[in-house]
PDB file of C-alpha atoms and ligand atoms in Angstrom:
ATOM      1  CA  MET A   1      76.571 -24.856  65.678  1.00 73.00           C
ATOM      2  CA  ALA A   2      77.174 -28.306  64.184  1.00 78.00           C
ATOM      3  CA  ASN A   3      76.561 -30.325  67.313  1.00 91.00           C
ATOM      4  CA  PRO A   4      73.964 -28.590  69.479  1.00 98.00           C
ATOM      5  CA  LYS A   5      73.212 -29.787  72.999  1.00 98.00           C
ATOM      6  CA  LEU A   6      69.798 -31.449  73.035  1.00 98.00           C
ATOM      7  CA  LEU A   7      68.087 -32.295  76.315  1.00 98.00           C
ATOM      8  CA  LEU A   8      65.276 -34.881  76.456  1.00 99.00           C
ATOM      9  CA  ILE A   9      62.817 -34.833  79.364  1.00 99.00           C
ATOM     10  CA  SER A  10      60.210 -37.569  79.775  1.00 98.00           C
ATOM     11  CA  GLY A  11      57.061 -36.872  81.762  1.00 98.00           C
ATOM     12  CA  SER A  12      56.842 -40.604  82.457  1.00 98.00           C
ATOM     13  CA  LEU A  13      59.377 -42.327  84.689  1.00 98.00           C
ATOM     14  CA  ARG A  14      58.751 -45.896  83.545  1.00 98.00           C
ATOM     15  CA  LYS A  15      61.415 -47.646  81.503  1.00 95.00           C
ATOM     16  CA  GLY A  16      59.051 -48.850  78.765  1.00 96.00           C
ATOM     17  CA  SER A  17      57.488 -45.403  78.380  1.00 98.00           C
ATOM     18  CA  TYR A  18      56.075 -44.627  74.932  1.00 98.00           C
ATOM     19  CA  ASN A  19      57.014 -41.002  75.520  1.00 98.00           C
ATOM     20  CA  ARG A  20      60.631 -42.076  75.958  1.00 98.00           C
ATOM     21  CA  MET A  21      60.325 -43.919  72.630  1.00 98.00           C
ATOM     22  CA  LEU A  22      58.876 -40.795  71.042  1.00 98.00           C
ATOM     23  CA  LEU A  23      61.692 -38.679  72.481  1.00 98.00           C
ATOM     24  CA  ALA A  24      64.239 -41.107  71.005  1.00 98.00           C
ATOM     25  CA  GLU A  25      62.522 -40.786  67.621  1.00 98.00           C
ATOM     26  CA  ALA A  26      62.485 -36.998  67.983  1.00 98.00           C
ATOM     27  CA  ALA A  27      66.201 -36.918  68.818  1.00 98.00           C
ATOM     28  CA  GLU A  28      66.983 -39.023  65.763  1.00 98.00           C
ATOM     29  CA  ALA A  29      64.900 -36.715  63.572  1.00 98.00           C
ATOM     30  CA  PHE A  30      66.648 -33.671  65.102  1.00 98.00           C
ATOM     31  CA  GLY A  31      69.927 -34.863  63.644  1.00 97.00           C
ATOM     32  CA  PRO A  32      73.505 -34.667  64.963  1.00 97.00           C
ATOM     33  CA  ALA A  33      73.515 -33.449  68.554  1.00 98.00           C
ATOM     34  CA  GLU A  34      75.028 -33.990  71.968  1.00 98.00           C
ATOM     35  CA  ILE A  35      72.076 -35.695  73.624  1.00 98.00           C
ATOM     36  CA  SER A  36      71.382 -35.976  77.336  1.00 98.00           C
ATOM     37  CA  ASP A  37      68.426 -37.083  79.433  1.00 98.00           C
ATOM     38  CA  GLY A  38      66.940 -34.963  82.190  1.00 98.00           C
ATOM     39  CA  SER A  39      65.467 -37.008  85.031  1.00 98.00           C
ATOM     40  CA  LEU A  40      62.171 -36.057  86.662  1.00 98.00           C
ATOM     41  CA  ASP A  41      62.710 -38.630  89.404  1.00 98.00           C
ATOM     42  CA  LEU A  42      62.610 -35.877  92.026  1.00 98.00           C
ATOM     43  CA  PRO A  43      61.160 -35.468  95.523  1.00 98.00           C
ATOM     44  CA  LEU A  44      57.667 -34.034  95.676  1.00 98.00           C
ATOM     45  CA  TYR A  45      57.769 -30.262  95.886  1.00 98.00           C
ATOM     46  CA  ASP A  46      57.314 -29.281  99.520  1.00 98.00           C
ATOM     47  CA  GLY A  47      57.874 -25.714 100.709  1.00 98.00           C
ATOM     48  CA  ASP A  48      58.948 -26.997 104.123  1.00 98.00           C
ATOM     49  CA  LEU A  49      61.613 -29.233 102.545  1.00 97.00           C
ATOM     50  CA  GLU A  50      62.797 -26.306 100.438  1.00 98.00           C
ATOM     51  CA  GLU A  51      63.014 -24.044 103.488  1.00 98.00           C
ATOM     52  CA  ALA A  52      64.802 -26.641 105.621  1.00 98.00           C
ATOM     53  CA  GLU A  53      67.210 -28.092 103.070  1.00 97.00           C
ATOM     54  CA  GLY A  54      67.091 -25.814 100.027  1.00 97.00           C
ATOM     55  CA  VAL A  55      66.518 -27.000  96.473  1.00 98.00           C
ATOM     56  CA  PRO A  56      67.510 -30.689  96.138  1.00 98.00           C
ATOM     57  CA  ASP A  57      70.734 -31.435  94.243  1.00 98.00           C
ATOM     58  CA  ALA A  58      68.803 -33.456  91.630  1.00 98.00           C
ATOM     59  CA  VAL A  59      66.699 -30.376  90.847  1.00 98.00           C
ATOM     60  CA  LYS A  60      69.767 -28.132  90.661  1.00 98.00           C
ATOM     61  CA  HIS A  61      71.342 -30.656  88.301  1.00 98.00           C
ATOM     62  CA  LEU A  62      68.264 -30.679  86.063  1.00 98.00           C
ATOM     63  CA  ALA A  63      68.099 -26.871  86.037  1.00 98.00           C
ATOM     64  CA  GLN A  64      71.753 -26.761  84.986  1.00 98.00           C
ATOM     65  CA  GLN A  65      71.097 -29.303  82.231  1.00 98.00           C
ATOM     66  CA  ILE A  66      68.265 -27.090  80.938  1.00 98.00           C
ATOM     67  CA  LYS A  67      70.433 -23.947  81.091  1.00 98.00           C
ATOM     68  CA  ASP A  68      73.287 -25.706  79.286  1.00 98.00           C
ATOM     69  CA  ALA A  69      71.058 -27.160  76.555  1.00 98.00           C
ATOM     70  CA  ASP A  70      70.633 -25.406  73.227  1.00 98.00           C
ATOM     71  CA  ALA A  71      67.208 -27.027  72.838  1.00 98.00           C
ATOM     72  CA  VAL A  72      64.848 -29.136  74.931  1.00 99.00           C
ATOM     73  CA  ILE A  73      62.250 -31.724  73.913  1.00 99.00           C
ATOM     74  CA  ILE A  74      59.649 -32.739  76.489  1.00 99.00           C
ATOM     75  CA  GLY A  75      57.578 -35.924  76.209  1.00 98.00           C
ATOM     76  CA  ALA A  76      54.256 -35.198  77.900  1.00 98.00           C
ATOM     77  CA  PRO A  77      51.964 -38.182  78.524  1.00 98.00           C
ATOM     78  CA  GLU A  78      48.364 -37.654  79.598  1.00 98.00           C
ATOM     79  CA  TYR A  79      46.953 -38.755  82.929  1.00 98.00           C
ATOM     80  CA  ASN A  80      43.244 -38.137  83.530  1.00 98.00           C
ATOM     81  CA  LYS A  81      43.090 -35.509  80.786  1.00 98.00           C
ATOM     82  CA  GLY A  82      45.948 -33.577  82.347  1.00 98.00           C
ATOM     83  CA  ILE A  83      49.698 -33.245  82.766  1.00 98.00           C
ATOM     84  CA  THR A  84      51.376 -36.051  84.731  1.00 98.00           C
ATOM     85  CA  GLY A  85      52.205 -35.296  88.363  1.00 98.00           C
ATOM     86  CA  VAL A  86      55.828 -36.174  87.630  1.00 98.00           C
ATOM     87  CA  LEU A  87      56.115 -33.504  84.929  1.00 98.00           C
ATOM     88  CA  LYS A  88      54.223 -30.827  86.827  1.00 98.00           C
ATOM     89  CA  ASN A  89      56.308 -31.513  89.920  1.00 98.00           C
ATOM     90  CA  GLY A  90      59.492 -31.172  87.872  1.00 98.00           C
ATOM     91  CA  LEU A  91      58.382 -27.873  86.331  1.00 98.00           C
ATOM     92  CA  ASP A  92      57.360 -26.556  89.759  1.00 98.00           C
ATOM     93  CA  TRP A  93      60.795 -27.399  91.198  1.00 98.00           C
ATOM     94  CA  ILE A  94      62.582 -25.864  88.218  1.00 98.00           C
ATOM     95  CA  SER A  95      60.652 -22.634  88.743  1.00 98.00           C
ATOM     96  CA  ARG A  96      62.146 -22.435  92.253  1.00 98.00           C
ATOM     97  CA  VAL A  97      65.760 -22.435  91.041  1.00 98.00           C
ATOM     98  CA  PRO A  98      67.131 -18.895  90.632  1.00 97.00           C
ATOM     99  CA  GLY A  99      68.149 -17.982  87.096  1.00 96.00           C
ATOM    100  CA  ALA A 100      65.020 -19.035  85.134  1.00 97.00           C
ATOM    101  CA  ALA A 101      66.407 -22.150  83.425  1.00 98.00           C
ATOM    102  CA  PHE A 102      63.728 -22.221  80.721  1.00 98.00           C
ATOM    103  CA  LYS A 103      63.861 -18.489  79.879  1.00 98.00           C
ATOM    104  CA  ASN A 104      64.169 -18.104  76.071  1.00 98.00           C
ATOM    105  CA  LYS A 105      65.015 -21.808  75.749  1.00 98.00           C
ATOM    106  CA  PRO A 106      63.797 -23.335  72.492  1.00 98.00           C
ATOM    107  CA  VAL A 107      61.391 -26.120  73.476  1.00 98.00           C
ATOM    108  CA  VAL A 108      59.133 -28.549  71.638  1.00 99.00           C
ATOM    109  CA  VAL A 109      56.600 -30.704  73.506  1.00 98.00           C
ATOM    110  CA  VAL A 110      55.516 -34.050  72.034  1.00 98.00           C
ATOM    111  CA  SER A 111      53.016 -36.536  73.413  1.00 98.00           C
ATOM    112  CA  ALA A 112      52.140 -40.216  73.193  1.00 98.00           C
ATOM    113  CA  SER A 113      49.123 -41.505  75.074  1.00 98.00           C
ATOM    114  CA  ALA A 114      46.831 -44.489  75.041  1.00 98.00           C
ATOM    115  CA  GLY A 115      43.687 -42.520  74.245  1.00 97.00           C
ATOM    116  CA  ARG A 116      42.324 -41.278  70.936  1.00 96.00           C
ATOM    117  CA  THR A 117      43.544 -37.677  71.312  1.00 97.00           C
ATOM    118  CA  GLY A 118      47.179 -38.626  71.843  1.00 98.00           C
ATOM    119  CA  GLY A 119      47.533 -36.561  75.022  1.00 98.00           C
ATOM    120  CA  GLU A 120      46.337 -33.289  73.515  1.00 98.00           C
ATOM    121  CA  THR A 121      45.024 -31.860  76.780  1.00 98.00           C
ATOM    122  CA  ALA A 122      48.205 -32.733  78.667  1.00 98.00           C
ATOM    123  CA  GLN A 123      50.332 -31.228  75.918  1.00 98.00           C
ATOM    124  CA  PHE A 124      48.460 -27.938  76.011  1.00 98.00           C
ATOM    125  CA  MET A 125      48.670 -27.848  79.805  1.00 98.00           C
ATOM    126  CA  THR A 126      52.410 -28.396  79.517  1.00 98.00           C
ATOM    127  CA  LEU A 127      52.716 -25.574  76.981  1.00 98.00           C
ATOM    128  CA  SER A 128      50.779 -23.331  79.336  1.00 98.00           C
ATOM    129  CA  CYS A 129      53.166 -24.077  82.230  1.00 98.00           C
ATOM    130  CA  LEU A 130      56.179 -23.538  79.973  1.00 98.00           C
ATOM    131  CA  THR A 131      54.788 -20.150  78.934  1.00 98.00           C
ATOM    132  CA  GLN A 132      54.791 -19.182  82.612  1.00 98.00           C
ATOM    133  CA  LEU A 133      58.444 -20.314  82.743  1.00 98.00           C
ATOM    134  CA  GLN A 134      59.194 -18.064  79.718  1.00 98.00           C
ATOM    135  CA  ALA A 135      60.328 -20.901  77.451  1.00 98.00           C
ATOM    136  CA  ARG A 136      60.620 -20.140  73.730  1.00 98.00           C
ATOM    137  CA  LEU A 137      57.983 -22.538  72.402  1.00 98.00           C
ATOM    138  CA  VAL A 138      58.833 -23.383  68.818  1.00 98.00           C
ATOM    139  CA  PRO A 139      55.535 -23.328  66.902  1.00 96.00           C
ATOM    140  CA  GLY A 140      54.245 -26.045  64.614  1.00 97.00           C
ATOM    141  CA  THR A 141      51.598 -28.726  64.251  1.00 97.00           C
ATOM    142  CA  ALA A 142      51.222 -30.696  67.485  1.00 98.00           C
ATOM    143  CA  VAL A 143      52.840 -34.136  67.580  1.00 98.00           C
ATOM    144  CA  LEU A 144      50.182 -36.285  69.307  1.00 98.00           C
ATOM    145  CA  ILE A 145      50.589 -40.049  69.097  1.00 98.00           C
ATOM    146  CA  ALA A 146      47.231 -41.701  69.857  1.00 98.00           C
ATOM    147  CA  GLY A 147      46.842 -45.369  70.784  1.00 98.00           C
ATOM    148  CA  ALA A 148      50.502 -45.373  71.826  1.00 98.00           C
ATOM    149  CA  MET A 149      50.505 -49.108  72.658  1.00 98.00           C
ATOM    150  CA  ASN A 150      50.029 -49.847  68.933  1.00 98.00           C
ATOM    151  CA  ALA A 151      52.002 -46.932  67.498  1.00 98.00           C
ATOM    152  CA  PHE A 152      55.549 -48.263  67.862  1.00 98.00           C
ATOM    153  CA  ASP A 153      57.152 -51.393  66.418  1.00 97.00           C
ATOM    154  CA  ASP A 154      59.282 -53.856  68.397  1.00 95.00           C
ATOM    155  CA  ALA A 155      62.351 -51.690  67.852  1.00 95.00           C
ATOM    156  CA  GLY A 156      60.528 -48.693  69.344  1.00 95.00           C
ATOM    157  CA  LYS A 157      60.114 -46.979  65.984  1.00 96.00           C
ATOM    158  CA  LEU A 158      56.998 -45.013  65.060  1.00 98.00           C
ATOM    159  CA  LYS A 159      55.013 -47.077  62.568  1.00 98.00           C
ATOM    160  CA  ASP A 160      52.930 -44.291  61.044  1.00 97.00           C
ATOM    161  CA  GLU A 161      54.578 -42.425  58.176  1.00 97.00           C
ATOM    162  CA  THR A 162      52.457 -39.281  58.674  1.00 97.00           C
ATOM    163  CA  SER A 163      53.503 -39.030  62.329  1.00 97.00           C
ATOM    164  CA  ARG A 164      57.155 -39.548  61.416  1.00 98.00           C
ATOM    165  CA  LYS A 165      56.925 -36.770  58.810  1.00 98.00           C
ATOM    166  CA  LEU A 166      55.245 -34.404  61.256  1.00 98.00           C
ATOM    167  CA  LEU A 167      57.883 -35.130  63.887  1.00 98.00           C
ATOM    168  CA  ALA A 168      60.632 -34.506  61.322  1.00 98.00           C
ATOM    169  CA  GLU A 169      59.084 -31.117  60.476  1.00 98.00           C
ATOM    170  CA  ARG A 170      58.911 -30.093  64.132  1.00 98.00           C
ATOM    171  CA  MET A 171      62.492 -31.176  64.710  1.00 98.00           C
ATOM    172  CA  ALA A 172      63.699 -29.298  61.642  1.00 98.00           C
ATOM    173  CA  ALA A 173      62.016 -26.177  63.046  1.00 98.00           C
ATOM    174  CA  LEU A 174      63.653 -26.744  66.440  1.00 98.00           C
ATOM    175  CA  ARG A 175      67.047 -27.275  64.833  1.00 98.00           C
ATOM    176  CA  ALA A 176      66.643 -24.096  62.785  1.00 97.00           C
ATOM    177  CA  GLU A 177      66.291 -22.189  66.084  1.00 96.00           C
ATOM    178  CA  VAL A 178      69.705 -23.272  67.290  1.00 95.00           C
ATOM    179  CA  VAL A 179      71.934 -24.112  64.329  1.00 88.00           C
TER     180      VAL A 179
HETATM  181  C1  FMN B   1      46.778 -42.568  86.088  1.00 63.05           C
HETATM  182  C2  FMN B   1      46.641 -42.696  84.605  1.00 63.05           C
HETATM  183  C3  FMN B   1      45.741 -41.892  83.936  1.00 63.05           C
HETATM  184  C4  FMN B   1      45.641 -41.967  82.533  1.00 63.05           C
HETATM  185  N1  FMN B   1      44.808 -41.097  81.882  1.00 63.05           N
HETATM  186  C5  FMN B   1      44.852 -41.040  80.521  1.00 63.05           C
HETATM  187  C6  FMN B   1      44.159 -40.012  79.805  1.00 63.05           C
HETATM  188  O1  FMN B   1      43.507 -39.157  80.358  1.00 63.05           O
HETATM  189  N2  FMN B   1      44.279 -39.990  78.456  1.00 63.05           N
HETATM  190  C7  FMN B   1      45.026 -40.925  77.764  1.00 63.05           C
HETATM  191  O2  FMN B   1      45.129 -40.851  76.534  1.00 63.05           O
HETATM  192  N3  FMN B   1      45.680 -41.907  78.427  1.00 63.05           N
HETATM  193  C8  FMN B   1      45.623 -41.975  79.778  1.00 63.05           C
HETATM  194  N4  FMN B   1      46.324 -42.943  80.454  1.00 63.05           N
HETATM  195  C9  FMN B   1      47.067 -43.958  79.697  1.00 63.05           C
HETATM  196  C10 FMN B   1      48.434 -43.418  79.308  1.00 63.05           C
HETATM  197  O3  FMN B   1      48.306 -42.710  78.117  1.00 63.05           O
HETATM  198  C11 FMN B   1      49.399 -44.606  79.097  1.00 63.05           C
HETATM  199  O4  FMN B   1      49.613 -45.257  80.337  1.00 63.05           O
HETATM  200  C12 FMN B   1      50.701 -44.171  78.483  1.00 63.05           C
HETATM  201  O5  FMN B   1      51.432 -45.343  78.168  1.00 63.05           O
HETATM  202  C13 FMN B   1      51.490 -43.285  79.431  1.00 63.05           C
HETATM  203  O6  FMN B   1      52.683 -42.835  78.838  1.00 63.05           O
HETATM  204  P1  FMN B   1      54.071 -43.628  78.941  1.00 63.05           P
HETATM  205  O7  FMN B   1      53.951 -44.838  78.071  1.00 63.05           O
HETATM  206  O8  FMN B   1      55.077 -42.657  78.418  1.00 63.05           O
HETATM  207  O9  FMN B   1      54.297 -44.006  80.381  1.00 63.05           O
HETATM  208  C14 FMN B   1      46.430 -42.897  81.838  1.00 63.05           C
HETATM  209  C15 FMN B   1      47.313 -43.729  82.542  1.00 63.05           C
HETATM  210  C16 FMN B   1      47.433 -43.626  83.894  1.00 63.05           C
HETATM  211  C17 FMN B   1      48.438 -44.499  84.628  1.00 63.05           C
END
């Protein structure tokens, strides 16, 4: 598969998100691919809403993007030593769509956060949720970008050579799963 379908999902909605920057770096390191973005700008999960109106179209669209993708990269920021509400909400909605979108899907989670641990706790929480969703988590050393506000240059590129190398290794492993 020369041009695999790669889906990027950011656990932060903001435009200037460091996790979006990290996802862009990851996609570049992944190599040639048909890249798309999955939006987590979704309604809050509410069982009453689901019962009255069914799964929202935006959720169905995201689930289809995940099913269609050959590989998924998730950028998981850390809020209060945990997964962001936006990301957890998205994963909860996805779990409600019949057909188990993440089942056997090769996934790598990366994180950029302001603190010194680079979002380690949030990343492991995300991996735990993805295990429940039966994703195929591609193993490797965790990509955790600490002090995210100083980690990228003006062009949004990762400054630290060690982090870039680690990211390249993870992306090579992800690519090997699908190519
Ligand atoms: C509500 C909230 C809680 C946060 N808690 C943490 C935290 O526990 N650990 C950490 O490293 N950074 C924490 N931060 C800082 C985030 O890492 C920082 O805002 C980062 O830029 C978020 O990712 P983004 O740039 O992709 O939006 C928190 C930020 C917010 C808004």
